[in-house]
Amino acid sequence: MVYNENSNTGDAKGNSVAEALTSVTQKQLDKKFKHASDFGVLTTKKNPETLAQYESAIKTHMGSTSTTQQGTYGFVKDSKVFFNSTTNNAVVLDASGNFVTGFKLSPGTQQFDNFIKNGVLR
């Protein structure tokens, strides 16, 4: 289904942050697959099916009404972090909207506290 910004139907489910994601490459999914379990992919066995599940989970995260743009990723210039306060998952996109990484933040950790306080994810 093609997303139509004038309606509430389509893959983006009406969440404007979903439009920020422009590309998810197989190379980057493969590289960051270790974080797939954070997004509900139940197996650590990497294959085309589980990579597709990971990509779908990233898109679901971006389409969630609980996901908001919040801060930057310290390792990628001009990046944007999309954080879901319900799941504590974060997805990082570069300045062009390409998927960089995504993982779960653990409340109470220095990483989580620094991100919430300063808006910088490392």
mmCIF file of C-alpha atoms in Angstrom:
data_model
loop_
_atom_site.group_PDB
_atom_site.id
_atom_site.type_symbol
_atom_site.label_atom_id
_atom_site.label_comp_id
_atom_site.label_asym_id
_atom_site.label_seq_id
_atom_site.Cartn_x
_atom_site.Cartn_y
_atom_site.Cartn_z
ATOM 1 C CA MET A 1 0.000 0.000 0.000
ATOM 2 C CA VAL A 2 1.295 3.454 -0.843
ATOM 3 C CA TYR A 3 1.257 5.960 1.981
ATOM 4 C CA ASN A 4 -0.962 8.974 1.390
ATOM 5 C CA GLU A 5 -0.176 11.803 3.786
ATOM 6 C CA ASN A 6 -3.733 13.111 3.440
ATOM 7 C CA SER A 7 -5.307 9.993 4.881
ATOM 8 C CA ASN A 8 -4.833 7.827 7.924
ATOM 9 C CA THR A 9 -4.329 4.650 5.946
ATOM 10 C CA GLY A 10 -1.151 3.040 4.740
ATOM 11 C CA ASP A 11 1.982 1.596 6.246
ATOM 12 C CA ALA A 12 2.866 4.708 8.226
ATOM 13 C CA LYS A 13 -0.364 4.581 10.261
ATOM 14 C CA GLY A 14 -0.537 8.368 10.306
ATOM 15 C CA ASN A 15 2.685 8.860 12.287
ATOM 16 C CA SER A 16 4.778 11.551 10.632
ATOM 17 C CA VAL A 17 8.078 10.172 11.985
ATOM 18 C CA ALA A 18 7.559 7.082 9.833
ATOM 19 C CA GLU A 19 8.230 9.272 6.796
ATOM 20 C CA ALA A 20 11.732 10.058 8.093
ATOM 21 C CA LEU A 21 12.879 6.514 7.266
ATOM 22 C CA THR A 22 13.898 6.538 3.614
ATOM 23 C CA SER A 23 16.103 3.450 3.326
ATOM 24 C CA VAL A 24 16.941 0.217 5.113
ATOM 25 C CA THR A 25 19.726 -1.630 3.283
ATOM 26 C CA GLN A 26 20.324 -5.362 3.542
ATOM 27 C CA LYS A 27 23.955 -4.591 4.395
ATOM 28 C CA GLN A 28 22.974 -2.477 7.394
ATOM 29 C CA LEU A 29 20.328 -4.975 8.560
ATOM 30 C CA ASP A 30 22.962 -7.696 8.384
ATOM 31 C CA LYS A 31 25.477 -5.569 10.284
ATOM 32 C CA LYS A 32 23.016 -4.671 13.072
ATOM 33 C CA PHE A 33 21.135 -7.984 13.277
ATOM 34 C CA LYS A 34 22.532 -8.542 16.785
ATOM 35 C CA HIS A 35 19.920 -5.995 17.929
ATOM 36 C CA ALA A 36 16.981 -7.698 16.165
ATOM 37 C CA SER A 37 15.861 -9.415 19.378
ATOM 38 C CA ASP A 38 15.324 -5.954 20.923
ATOM 39 C CA PHE A 39 12.589 -5.473 18.319
ATOM 40 C CA GLY A 40 10.908 -8.840 18.847
ATOM 41 C CA VAL A 41 12.697 -11.026 16.274
ATOM 42 C CA LEU A 42 12.664 -14.299 18.168
ATOM 43 C CA THR A 43 15.634 -16.068 16.615
ATOM 44 C CA THR A 44 19.316 -15.261 16.387
ATOM 45 C CA LYS A 45 19.553 -17.292 13.165
ATOM 46 C CA LYS A 46 20.316 -14.792 10.424
ATOM 47 C CA ASN A 47 18.684 -15.545 7.066
ATOM 48 C CA PRO A 48 16.580 -13.652 4.499
ATOM 49 C CA GLU A 49 13.374 -14.346 6.458
ATOM 50 C CA THR A 50 14.691 -13.085 9.800
ATOM 51 C CA LEU A 51 16.351 -10.064 8.159
ATOM 52 C CA ALA A 52 12.948 -9.234 6.640
ATOM 53 C CA GLN A 53 11.352 -9.598 10.099
ATOM 54 C CA TYR A 54 13.934 -7.175 11.495
ATOM 55 C CA GLU A 55 13.248 -4.652 8.725
ATOM 56 C CA SER A 56 9.506 -4.957 9.345
ATOM 57 C CA ALA A 57 10.029 -4.444 13.087
ATOM 58 C CA ILE A 58 12.050 -1.272 12.427
ATOM 59 C CA LYS A 59 9.269 0.056 10.199
ATOM 60 C CA THR A 60 6.680 -0.829 12.856
ATOM 61 C CA HIS A 61 8.753 1.057 15.434
ATOM 62 C CA MET A 62 8.894 4.101 13.161
ATOM 63 C CA GLY A 63 5.141 3.896 12.530
ATOM 64 C CA SER A 64 4.207 3.693 16.202
ATOM 65 C CA THR A 65 2.398 6.663 17.701
ATOM 66 C CA SER A 66 4.653 6.179 20.766
ATOM 67 C CA THR A 67 7.801 6.835 18.696
ATOM 68 C CA THR A 68 9.080 10.407 18.653
ATOM 69 C CA GLN A 69 12.165 12.113 17.296
ATOM 70 C CA GLN A 70 14.408 12.837 20.246
ATOM 71 C CA GLY A 71 18.078 13.822 20.136
ATOM 72 C CA THR A 72 21.044 12.634 18.110
ATOM 73 C CA TYR A 73 23.453 9.711 17.904
ATOM 74 C CA GLY A 74 26.923 10.808 18.976
ATOM 75 C CA PHE A 75 28.736 8.652 16.430
ATOM 76 C CA VAL A 76 26.931 9.922 13.295
ATOM 77 C CA LYS A 77 26.932 13.618 12.365
ATOM 78 C CA ASP A 78 23.461 15.132 11.795
ATOM 79 C CA SER A 79 21.757 11.882 12.815
ATOM 80 C CA LYS A 80 18.301 11.648 14.347
ATOM 81 C CA VAL A 81 17.152 9.283 17.077
ATOM 82 C CA PHE A 82 13.590 7.989 17.103
ATOM 83 C CA PHE A 83 12.758 6.799 20.613
ATOM 84 C CA ASN A 84 9.742 4.848 21.811
ATOM 85 C CA SER A 85 9.177 5.443 25.533
ATOM 86 C CA THR A 86 6.856 2.430 25.767
ATOM 87 C CA THR A 87 9.408 -0.108 24.483
ATOM 88 C CA ASN A 88 12.580 1.916 25.240
ATOM 89 C CA ASN A 89 13.745 1.097 21.714
ATOM 90 C CA ALA A 90 15.629 3.656 19.661
ATOM 91 C CA VAL A 91 16.235 3.756 15.904
ATOM 92 C CA VAL A 92 18.982 5.958 14.484
ATOM 93 C CA LEU A 93 18.770 7.468 10.998
ATOM 94 C CA ASP A 94 21.468 9.449 9.227
ATOM 95 C CA ALA A 95 20.817 12.911 7.769
ATOM 96 C CA SER A 96 19.357 11.333 4.608
ATOM 97 C CA GLY A 97 16.958 9.059 6.499
ATOM 98 C CA ASN A 98 18.960 5.858 6.059
ATOM 99 C CA PHE A 99 18.813 3.269 8.846
ATOM 100 C CA VAL A 100 22.030 3.307 10.883
ATOM 101 C CA THR A 101 21.183 1.182 13.926
ATOM 102 C CA GLY A 102 18.482 0.396 16.425
ATOM 103 C CA PHE A 103 18.521 -1.073 19.911
ATOM 104 C CA LYS A 104 16.840 -1.139 23.320
ATOM 105 C CA LEU A 105 17.905 1.314 26.015
ATOM 106 C CA SER A 106 17.874 0.058 29.589
ATOM 107 C CA PRO A 107 16.435 2.487 32.168
ATOM 108 C CA GLY A 108 18.854 3.206 34.983
ATOM 109 C CA THR A 109 21.962 2.807 32.824
ATOM 110 C CA GLN A 110 24.345 5.671 32.122
ATOM 111 C CA GLN A 111 23.495 5.403 28.410
ATOM 112 C CA PHE A 112 19.750 5.768 29.074
ATOM 113 C CA ASP A 113 20.142 8.565 31.625
ATOM 114 C CA ASN A 114 22.492 10.562 29.377
ATOM 115 C CA PHE A 115 20.125 10.200 26.426
ATOM 116 C CA ILE A 116 17.063 11.307 28.403
ATOM 117 C CA LYS A 117 18.904 14.192 30.096
ATOM 118 C CA ASN A 118 21.114 15.468 27.244
ATOM 119 C CA GLY A 119 19.513 14.071 24.082
ATOM 120 C CA VAL A 120 22.736 12.401 22.973
ATOM 121 C CA LEU A 121 22.804 8.654 22.402
ATOM 122 C CA ARG A 122 26.151 6.845 22.437
#
